[in-house]
């Protein structure tokens, strides 16, 4: 298990030094816990792929404390500046043209001429980024293909001493990953639904936004492979009731549910509970996890995206 420490000023200093020295540090954001490394250091970034067991080099989200630090590495169009003013800091990542002299490891872009940038809202994460003084590449802190972590215990269950420090600040408030939006072309495209909803983006830009469909053959974003977020148990979607041996993960009033994402049918509450409840129900005492229908609107789009991947055929 990695060494788990509370997220306070003392451990932020220690973790920031470990990051600058090229080591891995797991830390909370408002979406999920991230597995961080110095984004300017090839060896450090390579350690992320090794620790996660990523089958290939998918590009990583790079985290920054403020706009000045983003502007050093990426081109910001007027639209990018507008969306940044509205949604940063927050649960959204922008795919932007990468500056030639960005100084970031080429591995974070996995060969693409772009980078995915995010300024997280989580206070401790921003303090860590400020203290480290370097951009931090961080995918979700889970082994490749497994359920994303929303608590330090989830992270500790997946990793060992290859992670130098694990900063614990309790459960993540949003609970699903950031929205990934491609801003490299004139038309923005949502590559991954997440913490900022398509409806919020549409209200900001004044017209409907394209959402990339998941295509196993030719994923627009290399990380958009269909099977992902998989628990050990089989997943059955849009279930009205559990079959023999199955655990029902409910949404809305249901007396038969083993666990309920939100009894009052609240999508924000359901997103925050999603990964933790999947972790909890992924127990061999059940034969599978049946999941109640979730409305395809607002944060429900991000929840259903993760659930469809969890239910997809495994490689
Ligand atoms: O909430 C989150 O986004 C978390 C926290 C830690 O920030 N991070 C996260 O990272 O979920 P990861 O690596 O699990 O997912 C990154 C997603 C992948 O789908 C990847 O393909 C896409 O972003 N991505 C990264 N860079 C990209 C790029 N240059 N172009 C297109 N897609 C990119
Ligand atoms: Mg992930």
mmCIF file of C-alpha atoms and ligand atoms in Angstrom:
data_model
loop_
_atom_site.group_PDB
_atom_site.id
_atom_site.type_symbol
_atom_site.label_atom_id
_atom_site.label_comp_id
_atom_site.label_asym_id
_atom_site.label_seq_id
_atom_site.Cartn_x
_atom_site.Cartn_y
_atom_site.Cartn_z
ATOM 1 C CA UNK A 1 0.000 0.000 0.000
ATOM 2 C CA UNK A 2 1.198 3.540 -0.640
ATOM 3 C CA UNK A 3 1.934 5.723 2.373
ATOM 4 C CA UNK A 4 -1.370 7.524 3.106
ATOM 5 C CA UNK A 5 -1.185 11.025 4.596
ATOM 6 C CA UNK A 6 -3.759 13.671 5.390
ATOM 7 C CA UNK A 7 -3.927 16.518 2.878
ATOM 8 C CA UNK A 8 -2.487 19.308 5.048
ATOM 9 C CA UNK A 9 0.178 22.006 4.455
ATOM 10 C CA UNK A 10 2.943 19.789 5.826
ATOM 11 C CA UNK A 11 2.183 16.848 3.530
ATOM 12 C CA UNK A 12 1.508 19.150 0.567
ATOM 13 C CA UNK A 13 5.141 20.355 0.912
ATOM 14 C CA UNK A 14 6.437 16.787 1.162
ATOM 15 C CA UNK A 15 4.316 15.544 -1.761
ATOM 16 C CA UNK A 16 5.289 18.553 -3.903
ATOM 17 C CA UNK A 17 8.985 17.714 -3.352
ATOM 18 C CA UNK A 18 8.329 14.078 -4.256
ATOM 19 C CA UNK A 19 6.635 15.208 -7.486
ATOM 20 C CA UNK A 20 9.540 17.520 -8.357
ATOM 21 C CA UNK A 21 11.910 14.597 -7.742
ATOM 22 C CA UNK A 22 10.045 12.536 -10.371
ATOM 23 C CA UNK A 23 7.929 10.374 -8.068
ATOM 24 C CA UNK A 24 4.225 9.505 -8.247
ATOM 25 C CA UNK A 25 1.743 11.146 -5.870
ATOM 26 C CA UNK A 26 -1.963 10.307 -5.686
ATOM 27 C CA UNK A 27 -4.152 13.263 -4.736
ATOM 28 C CA UNK A 28 -7.846 14.152 -4.625
ATOM 29 C CA UNK A 29 -9.643 16.452 -7.054
ATOM 30 C CA UNK A 30 -13.351 17.314 -6.948
ATOM 31 C CA UNK A 31 -13.982 14.611 -9.614
ATOM 32 C CA UNK A 32 -11.879 11.551 -8.708
ATOM 33 C CA UNK A 33 -8.442 10.862 -7.190
ATOM 34 C CA UNK A 34 -5.595 11.396 -9.663
ATOM 35 C CA UNK A 35 -2.236 9.629 -10.007
ATOM 36 C CA UNK A 36 0.130 12.553 -10.512
ATOM 37 C CA UNK A 37 3.597 12.982 -11.997
ATOM 38 C CA UNK A 38 5.715 15.914 -13.200
ATOM 39 C CA UNK A 39 4.321 16.541 -16.716
ATOM 40 C CA UNK A 40 7.695 17.954 -17.852
ATOM 41 C CA UNK A 41 9.608 14.766 -16.946
ATOM 42 C CA UNK A 42 9.420 11.811 -19.390
ATOM 43 C CA UNK A 43 10.573 9.249 -16.839
ATOM 44 C CA UNK A 44 8.061 10.440 -14.260
ATOM 45 C CA UNK A 45 5.203 10.333 -16.809
ATOM 46 C CA UNK A 46 6.289 6.872 -17.955
ATOM 47 C CA UNK A 47 5.934 5.705 -14.329
ATOM 48 C CA UNK A 48 2.212 6.542 -14.515
ATOM 49 C CA UNK A 49 1.694 4.202 -17.485
ATOM 50 C CA UNK A 50 3.712 1.480 -15.780
ATOM 51 C CA UNK A 51 1.877 1.778 -12.448
ATOM 52 C CA UNK A 52 -1.566 1.797 -14.097
ATOM 53 C CA UNK A 53 -0.688 -1.051 -16.450
ATOM 54 C CA UNK A 54 -2.058 0.981 -19.372
ATOM 55 C CA UNK A 55 -1.922 -1.209 -22.474
ATOM 56 C CA UNK A 56 -0.856 1.708 -24.640
ATOM 57 C CA UNK A 57 0.093 5.301 -24.252
ATOM 58 C CA UNK A 58 -3.249 7.094 -24.011
ATOM 59 C CA UNK A 59 -2.790 10.838 -23.613
ATOM 60 C CA UNK A 60 -3.110 12.220 -20.094
ATOM 61 C CA UNK A 61 -4.825 15.273 -18.619
ATOM 62 C CA UNK A 62 -2.331 17.867 -17.389
ATOM 63 C CA UNK A 63 -3.324 19.868 -14.297
ATOM 64 C CA UNK A 64 -2.459 23.527 -13.726
ATOM 65 C CA UNK A 65 -3.015 25.935 -10.827
ATOM 66 C CA UNK A 66 -4.050 28.954 -12.957
ATOM 67 C CA UNK A 67 -4.549 30.423 -16.443
ATOM 68 C CA UNK A 68 -1.017 31.867 -16.658
ATOM 69 C CA UNK A 69 0.472 28.401 -16.417
ATOM 70 C CA UNK A 70 -1.953 27.002 -19.052
ATOM 71 C CA UNK A 71 -1.102 29.845 -21.469
ATOM 72 C CA UNK A 72 2.574 28.883 -21.341
ATOM 73 C CA UNK A 73 1.910 25.499 -22.947
ATOM 74 C CA UNK A 74 -1.297 25.801 -25.018
ATOM 75 C CA UNK A 75 -3.055 28.110 -27.494
ATOM 76 C CA UNK A 76 -6.290 29.530 -26.103
ATOM 77 C CA UNK A 77 -8.868 30.615 -28.701
ATOM 78 C CA UNK A 78 -11.516 33.209 -27.769
ATOM 79 C CA UNK A 79 -13.940 30.292 -27.207
ATOM 80 C CA UNK A 80 -11.433 28.521 -24.937
ATOM 81 C CA UNK A 81 -10.981 31.730 -22.934
ATOM 82 C CA UNK A 82 -14.738 32.129 -22.620
ATOM 83 C CA UNK A 83 -15.265 28.545 -21.424
ATOM 84 C CA UNK A 84 -12.291 28.856 -19.061
ATOM 85 C CA UNK A 85 -13.753 32.008 -17.505
ATOM 86 C CA UNK A 86 -17.056 30.178 -16.960
ATOM 87 C CA UNK A 87 -15.969 26.693 -15.899
ATOM 88 C CA UNK A 88 -12.413 26.876 -14.524
ATOM 89 C CA UNK A 89 -11.473 26.016 -11.881
ATOM 90 C CA UNK A 90 -13.736 23.023 -12.204
ATOM 91 C CA UNK A 91 -14.530 19.518 -13.487
ATOM 92 C CA UNK A 92 -13.754 20.083 -17.196
ATOM 93 C CA UNK A 93 -10.631 19.500 -19.327
ATOM 94 C CA UNK A 94 -9.942 21.347 -22.585
ATOM 95 C CA UNK A 95 -8.086 19.726 -25.476
ATOM 96 C CA UNK A 96 -6.031 22.613 -26.874
ATOM 97 C CA UNK A 97 -3.319 23.065 -29.514
ATOM 98 C CA UNK A 98 0.021 22.432 -27.847
ATOM 99 C CA UNK A 99 2.661 25.167 -28.132
ATOM 100 C CA UNK A 100 5.910 24.088 -29.808
ATOM 101 C CA UNK A 101 7.957 25.213 -26.810
ATOM 102 C CA UNK A 102 5.511 23.816 -24.243
ATOM 103 C CA UNK A 103 8.280 22.009 -22.383
ATOM 104 C CA UNK A 104 5.930 19.141 -21.504
ATOM 105 C CA UNK A 105 6.803 15.486 -21.942
ATOM 106 C CA UNK A 106 5.667 14.228 -25.364
ATOM 107 C CA UNK A 107 4.202 11.225 -23.548
ATOM 108 C CA UNK A 108 1.384 13.324 -22.034
ATOM 109 C CA UNK A 109 0.090 13.978 -25.570
ATOM 110 C CA UNK A 110 0.811 10.438 -26.815
ATOM 111 C CA UNK A 111 1.970 11.805 -30.149
ATOM 112 C CA UNK A 112 -0.971 14.188 -30.667
ATOM 113 C CA UNK A 113 -0.351 17.891 -31.416
ATOM 114 C CA UNK A 114 -2.671 18.799 -28.525
ATOM 115 C CA UNK A 115 -2.828 18.671 -24.754
ATOM 116 C CA UNK A 116 -5.755 18.165 -22.402
ATOM 117 C CA UNK A 117 -5.547 20.844 -19.687
ATOM 118 C CA UNK A 118 -7.518 21.211 -16.473
ATOM 119 C CA UNK A 119 -7.542 23.663 -13.553
ATOM 120 C CA UNK A 120 -9.258 21.680 -10.791
ATOM 121 C CA UNK A 121 -11.456 23.408 -8.223
ATOM 122 C CA UNK A 122 -10.427 21.215 -5.269
ATOM 123 C CA UNK A 123 -8.603 23.520 -2.852
ATOM 124 C CA UNK A 124 -6.015 20.954 -1.768
ATOM 125 C CA UNK A 125 -5.264 19.959 -5.363
ATOM 126 C CA UNK A 126 -4.695 23.587 -6.342
ATOM 127 C CA UNK A 127 -2.432 24.135 -3.328
ATOM 128 C CA UNK A 128 -0.409 21.081 -4.337
ATOM 129 C CA UNK A 129 -0.130 22.399 -7.922
ATOM 130 C CA UNK A 130 0.931 25.844 -6.687
ATOM 131 C CA UNK A 131 3.473 24.414 -4.258
ATOM 132 C CA UNK A 132 4.942 21.967 -6.771
ATOM 133 C CA UNK A 133 5.305 24.765 -9.323
ATOM 134 C CA UNK A 134 5.170 22.294 -12.227
ATOM 135 C CA UNK A 135 2.247 21.044 -14.341
ATOM 136 C CA UNK A 136 1.054 17.663 -13.090
ATOM 137 C CA UNK A 137 -0.081 14.915 -15.455
ATOM 138 C CA UNK A 138 -2.731 12.826 -13.714
ATOM 139 C CA UNK A 139 -5.099 10.144 -14.939
ATOM 140 C CA UNK A 140 -7.574 8.646 -12.518
ATOM 141 C CA UNK A 141 -5.694 6.742 -9.787
ATOM 142 C CA UNK A 142 -6.949 3.252 -10.638
ATOM 143 C CA UNK A 143 -5.342 0.319 -12.435
ATOM 144 C CA UNK A 144 -6.184 0.436 -16.129
ATOM 145 C CA UNK A 145 -9.754 -0.658 -16.908
ATOM 146 C CA UNK A 146 -10.837 -0.741 -13.258
ATOM 147 C CA UNK A 147 -13.386 1.421 -11.426
ATOM 148 C CA UNK A 148 -12.254 5.018 -10.849
ATOM 149 C CA UNK A 149 -11.346 5.973 -7.256
ATOM 150 C CA UNK A 150 -13.403 8.450 -5.244
ATOM 151 C CA UNK A 151 -11.768 7.706 -1.870
ATOM 152 C CA UNK A 152 -8.174 7.191 -0.702
ATOM 153 C CA UNK A 153 -9.086 3.598 0.228
ATOM 154 C CA UNK A 154 -9.967 2.890 -3.434
ATOM 155 C CA UNK A 155 -6.517 4.152 -4.460
ATOM 156 C CA UNK A 156 -4.738 2.173 -1.731
ATOM 157 C CA UNK A 157 -6.465 -1.020 -2.898
ATOM 158 C CA UNK A 158 -5.016 -0.683 -6.434
ATOM 159 C CA UNK A 159 -1.401 0.421 -5.809
ATOM 160 C CA UNK A 160 1.696 -0.332 -3.780
ATOM 161 C CA UNK A 161 4.941 1.483 -3.067
ATOM 162 C CA UNK A 162 5.299 2.662 -6.661
ATOM 163 C CA UNK A 163 3.115 5.538 -5.390
ATOM 164 C CA UNK A 164 5.309 7.635 -3.065
ATOM 165 C CA UNK A 165 2.443 9.455 -1.312
ATOM 166 C CA UNK A 166 -1.327 9.194 -1.241
ATOM 167 C CA UNK A 167 -2.955 12.385 0.028
ATOM 168 C CA UNK A 168 -6.299 11.644 1.699
ATOM 169 C CA UNK A 169 -9.009 14.292 1.784
ATOM 170 C CA UNK A 170 -12.087 12.103 2.038
ATOM 171 C CA UNK A 171 -14.600 11.344 -0.720
ATOM 172 C CA UNK A 172 -14.658 13.364 -3.965
ATOM 173 C CA UNK A 173 -17.608 15.763 -4.215
ATOM 174 C CA UNK A 174 -18.457 15.307 -7.928
ATOM 175 C CA UNK A 175 -17.596 11.607 -8.238
ATOM 176 C CA UNK A 176 -17.344 11.268 -12.055
ATOM 177 C CA UNK A 177 -14.360 12.394 -14.133
ATOM 178 C CA UNK A 178 -14.060 15.770 -15.789
ATOM 179 C CA UNK A 179 -15.804 16.514 -19.064
ATOM 180 C CA UNK A 180 -13.255 16.380 -21.913
ATOM 181 C CA UNK A 181 -14.022 18.900 -24.660
ATOM 182 C CA UNK A 182 -12.005 19.233 -27.858
ATOM 183 C CA UNK A 183 -11.370 22.916 -28.625
ATOM 184 C CA UNK A 184 -8.752 22.403 -31.350
ATOM 185 C CA UNK A 185 -11.251 22.853 -34.244
ATOM 186 C CA UNK A 186 -13.739 25.665 -34.861
ATOM 187 C CA UNK A 187 -16.573 23.483 -33.549
ATOM 188 C CA UNK A 188 -16.198 22.229 -29.977
ATOM 189 C CA UNK A 189 -16.802 18.497 -29.475
ATOM 190 C CA UNK A 190 -17.425 16.769 -26.152
ATOM 191 C CA UNK A 191 -15.122 13.728 -26.194
ATOM 192 C CA UNK A 192 -16.142 12.462 -22.758
ATOM 193 C CA UNK A 193 -19.233 13.509 -20.770
ATOM 194 C CA UNK A 194 -18.343 14.468 -17.203
ATOM 195 C CA UNK A 195 -18.762 16.862 -14.312
ATOM 196 C CA UNK A 196 -19.809 19.853 -16.464
ATOM 197 C CA UNK A 197 -22.930 18.858 -18.405
ATOM 198 C CA UNK A 198 -23.592 19.331 -22.129
ATOM 199 C CA UNK A 199 -26.560 21.514 -21.108
ATOM 200 C CA UNK A 200 -24.211 23.862 -19.182
ATOM 201 C CA UNK A 201 -21.880 24.089 -22.194
ATOM 202 C CA UNK A 202 -24.796 24.738 -24.556
ATOM 203 C CA UNK A 203 -26.071 27.536 -22.326
ATOM 204 C CA UNK A 204 -22.579 29.080 -22.504
ATOM 205 C CA UNK A 205 -22.089 28.829 -26.283
ATOM 206 C CA UNK A 206 -25.719 29.462 -27.225
ATOM 207 C CA UNK A 207 -26.197 26.406 -29.457
ATOM 208 C CA UNK A 208 -26.147 22.604 -29.284
ATOM 209 C CA UNK A 209 -22.727 20.996 -28.765
ATOM 210 C CA UNK A 210 -21.525 17.884 -30.611
ATOM 211 C CA UNK A 211 -20.901 14.866 -28.427
ATOM 212 C CA UNK A 212 -18.525 12.276 -29.923
ATOM 213 C CA UNK A 213 -19.997 8.807 -30.051
ATOM 214 C CA UNK A 214 -17.862 5.988 -28.735
ATOM 215 C CA UNK A 215 -16.395 3.981 -31.563
ATOM 216 C CA UNK A 216 -14.182 1.058 -30.656
ATOM 217 C CA UNK A 217 -12.562 1.003 -34.118
ATOM 218 C CA UNK A 218 -11.661 4.643 -34.327
ATOM 219 C CA UNK A 219 -12.029 6.396 -30.995
ATOM 220 C CA UNK A 220 -11.707 10.135 -31.440
ATOM 221 C CA UNK A 221 -10.010 10.396 -28.099
ATOM 222 C CA UNK A 222 -7.633 7.475 -27.656
ATOM 223 C CA UNK A 223 -8.864 6.888 -24.106
ATOM 224 C CA UNK A 224 -12.455 6.364 -25.227
ATOM 225 C CA UNK A 225 -12.263 2.599 -25.521
ATOM 226 C CA UNK A 226 -15.644 1.094 -24.810
ATOM 227 C CA UNK A 227 -14.841 -1.405 -22.064
ATOM 228 C CA UNK A 228 -13.647 0.548 -19.067
ATOM 229 C CA UNK A 229 -14.549 1.139 -15.441
ATOM 230 C CA UNK A 230 -15.174 -2.577 -15.109
ATOM 231 C CA UNK A 231 -16.007 -4.237 -11.793
ATOM 232 C CA UNK A 232 -15.278 -7.990 -11.513
ATOM 233 C CA UNK A 233 -18.999 -8.817 -11.569
ATOM 234 C CA UNK A 234 -21.137 -8.632 -14.720
ATOM 235 C CA UNK A 235 -23.264 -5.497 -15.036
ATOM 236 C CA UNK A 236 -26.880 -5.413 -16.313
ATOM 237 C CA UNK A 237 -28.310 -2.006 -17.217
ATOM 238 C CA UNK A 238 -31.871 -0.604 -17.163
ATOM 239 C CA UNK A 239 -32.982 -3.336 -14.780
ATOM 240 C CA UNK A 240 -36.386 -3.024 -13.156
ATOM 241 C CA UNK A 241 -35.517 -5.661 -10.531
ATOM 242 C CA UNK A 242 -32.679 -7.957 -9.463
ATOM 243 C CA UNK A 243 -32.629 -11.504 -10.783
ATOM 244 C CA UNK A 244 -31.565 -14.434 -8.594
ATOM 245 C CA UNK A 245 -28.301 -13.642 -6.830
ATOM 246 C CA UNK A 246 -27.914 -10.171 -8.327
ATOM 247 C CA UNK A 247 -27.515 -6.996 -6.303
ATOM 248 C CA UNK A 248 -29.790 -4.165 -7.431
ATOM 249 C CA UNK A 249 -28.156 -0.735 -7.545
ATOM 250 C CA UNK A 250 -31.182 1.523 -7.401
ATOM 251 C CA UNK A 251 -31.964 5.043 -8.504
ATOM 252 C CA UNK A 252 -35.124 6.674 -7.171
ATOM 253 C CA UNK A 253 -37.529 5.153 -4.644
ATOM 254 C CA UNK A 254 -36.980 1.390 -4.479
ATOM 255 C CA UNK A 255 -37.292 -0.914 -1.515
ATOM 256 C CA UNK A 256 -35.589 -3.876 -3.222
ATOM 257 C CA UNK A 257 -32.250 -2.162 -3.912
ATOM 258 C CA UNK A 258 -29.092 -3.457 -2.183
ATOM 259 C CA UNK A 259 -27.747 0.117 -2.473
ATOM 260 C CA UNK A 260 -29.348 3.233 -3.906
ATOM 261 C CA UNK A 261 -27.490 5.931 -5.872
ATOM 262 C CA UNK A 262 -30.135 8.462 -4.863
ATOM 263 C CA UNK A 263 -33.469 7.597 -3.297
ATOM 264 C CA UNK A 264 -34.795 11.046 -4.219
ATOM 265 C CA UNK A 265 -33.651 10.635 -7.835
ATOM 266 C CA UNK A 266 -31.008 13.369 -7.643
ATOM 267 C CA UNK A 267 -28.354 13.019 -10.386
ATOM 268 C CA UNK A 268 -25.712 15.062 -8.527
ATOM 269 C CA UNK A 269 -26.007 12.764 -5.515
ATOM 270 C CA UNK A 270 -25.994 9.713 -7.810
ATOM 271 C CA UNK A 271 -22.776 10.810 -9.570
ATOM 272 C CA UNK A 272 -21.032 11.341 -6.233
ATOM 273 C CA UNK A 273 -22.041 7.838 -5.082
ATOM 274 C CA UNK A 274 -21.546 5.967 -8.371
ATOM 275 C CA UNK A 275 -17.982 4.602 -8.196
ATOM 276 C CA UNK A 276 -17.996 4.012 -4.423
ATOM 277 C CA UNK A 277 -21.205 1.956 -4.663
ATOM 278 C CA UNK A 278 -19.851 -0.054 -7.622
ATOM 279 C CA UNK A 279 -16.724 -0.756 -5.551
ATOM 280 C CA UNK A 280 -18.902 -1.861 -2.601
ATOM 281 C CA UNK A 281 -21.233 -4.092 -4.620
ATOM 282 C CA UNK A 282 -18.372 -5.727 -6.532
ATOM 283 C CA UNK A 283 -18.385 -8.628 -4.069
ATOM 284 C CA UNK A 284 -18.392 -12.330 -5.009
ATOM 285 C CA UNK A 285 -21.345 -12.889 -2.669
ATOM 286 C CA UNK A 286 -23.457 -11.512 -5.567
ATOM 287 C CA UNK A 287 -23.701 -13.032 -9.068
ATOM 288 C CA UNK A 288 -23.930 -9.676 -10.817
ATOM 289 C CA UNK A 289 -24.942 -6.030 -10.439
ATOM 290 C CA UNK A 290 -28.300 -4.950 -11.904
ATOM 291 C CA UNK A 291 -28.722 -1.208 -12.267
ATOM 292 C CA UNK A 292 -31.937 0.817 -12.369
ATOM 293 C CA UNK A 293 -32.466 3.147 -15.367
ATOM 294 C CA UNK A 294 -30.805 6.580 -15.028
ATOM 295 C CA UNK A 295 -32.278 9.500 -17.023
ATOM 296 C CA UNK A 296 -30.096 10.558 -20.001
ATOM 297 C CA UNK A 297 -29.860 14.232 -19.055
ATOM 298 C CA UNK A 298 -27.476 16.476 -17.114
ATOM 299 C CA UNK A 299 -25.002 14.431 -15.068
ATOM 300 C CA UNK A 300 -27.038 11.347 -16.053
ATOM 301 C CA UNK A 301 -25.150 11.416 -19.406
ATOM 302 C CA UNK A 302 -21.783 11.002 -17.628
ATOM 303 C CA UNK A 303 -23.226 8.338 -15.292
ATOM 304 C CA UNK A 304 -24.736 6.348 -18.194
ATOM 305 C CA UNK A 305 -21.491 6.679 -20.200
ATOM 306 C CA UNK A 306 -19.542 5.061 -17.330
ATOM 307 C CA UNK A 307 -22.211 2.394 -16.798
ATOM 308 C CA UNK A 308 -22.315 1.448 -20.510
ATOM 309 C CA UNK A 309 -18.548 0.985 -20.399
ATOM 310 C CA UNK A 310 -18.783 -1.060 -17.200
ATOM 311 C CA UNK A 311 -21.372 -3.297 -18.909
ATOM 312 C CA UNK A 312 -19.496 -3.607 -22.237
ATOM 313 C CA UNK A 313 -17.860 -6.890 -23.284
ATOM 314 C CA UNK A 314 -14.438 -7.161 -21.625
ATOM 315 C CA UNK A 315 -11.268 -7.505 -23.713
HETATM 316 O O1 LIG B 1 -11.519 13.989 -13.668
HETATM 317 C C1 LIG B 1 -10.568 13.680 -14.398
HETATM 318 O O2 LIG B 1 -10.524 14.031 -15.574
HETATM 319 C C2 LIG B 1 -9.438 12.861 -13.789
HETATM 320 C C3 LIG B 1 -8.757 13.743 -12.747
HETATM 321 C C4 LIG B 1 -7.617 13.078 -12.051
HETATM 322 O O3 LIG B 1 -8.358 14.962 -13.345
HETATM 323 N N1 LIG B 1 -8.511 12.403 -14.792
HETATM 324 C C5 LIG B 1 -8.829 11.486 -15.730
HETATM 325 O O4 LIG B 1 -7.799 11.167 -16.598
HETATM 326 O O5 LIG B 1 -9.922 10.978 -15.806
HETATM 327 P P1 LIG B 1 -7.792 9.879 -17.560
HETATM 328 O O6 LIG B 1 -6.387 9.742 -18.050
HETATM 329 O O7 LIG B 1 -8.366 8.705 -16.840
HETATM 330 O O8 LIG B 1 -8.700 10.323 -18.750
HETATM 331 C C6 LIG B 1 -8.230 11.278 -19.675
HETATM 332 C C7 LIG B 1 -9.143 11.325 -20.879
HETATM 333 C C8 LIG B 1 -8.945 10.087 -21.750
HETATM 334 O O9 LIG B 1 -10.212 9.726 -22.303
HETATM 335 C C9 LIG B 1 -7.980 10.587 -22.820
HETATM 336 O O10 LIG B 1 -8.033 9.857 -24.014
HETATM 337 C C10 LIG B 1 -8.443 12.031 -22.990
HETATM 338 O O11 LIG B 1 -8.784 12.452 -21.687
HETATM 339 N N2 LIG B 1 -7.360 12.892 -23.496
HETATM 340 C C11 LIG B 1 -6.260 13.286 -22.845
HETATM 341 N N3 LIG B 1 -5.472 14.042 -23.650
HETATM 342 C C12 LIG B 1 -6.105 14.131 -24.834
HETATM 343 C C13 LIG B 1 -5.795 14.763 -26.079
HETATM 344 N N4 LIG B 1 -4.672 15.451 -26.256
HETATM 345 N N5 LIG B 1 -6.680 14.636 -27.083
HETATM 346 C C14 LIG B 1 -7.822 13.916 -26.920
HETATM 347 N N6 LIG B 1 -8.173 13.306 -25.764
HETATM 348 C C15 LIG B 1 -7.321 13.393 -24.744
HETATM 349 MG MG1 LIG B 2 -9.579 6.903 -15.992
#
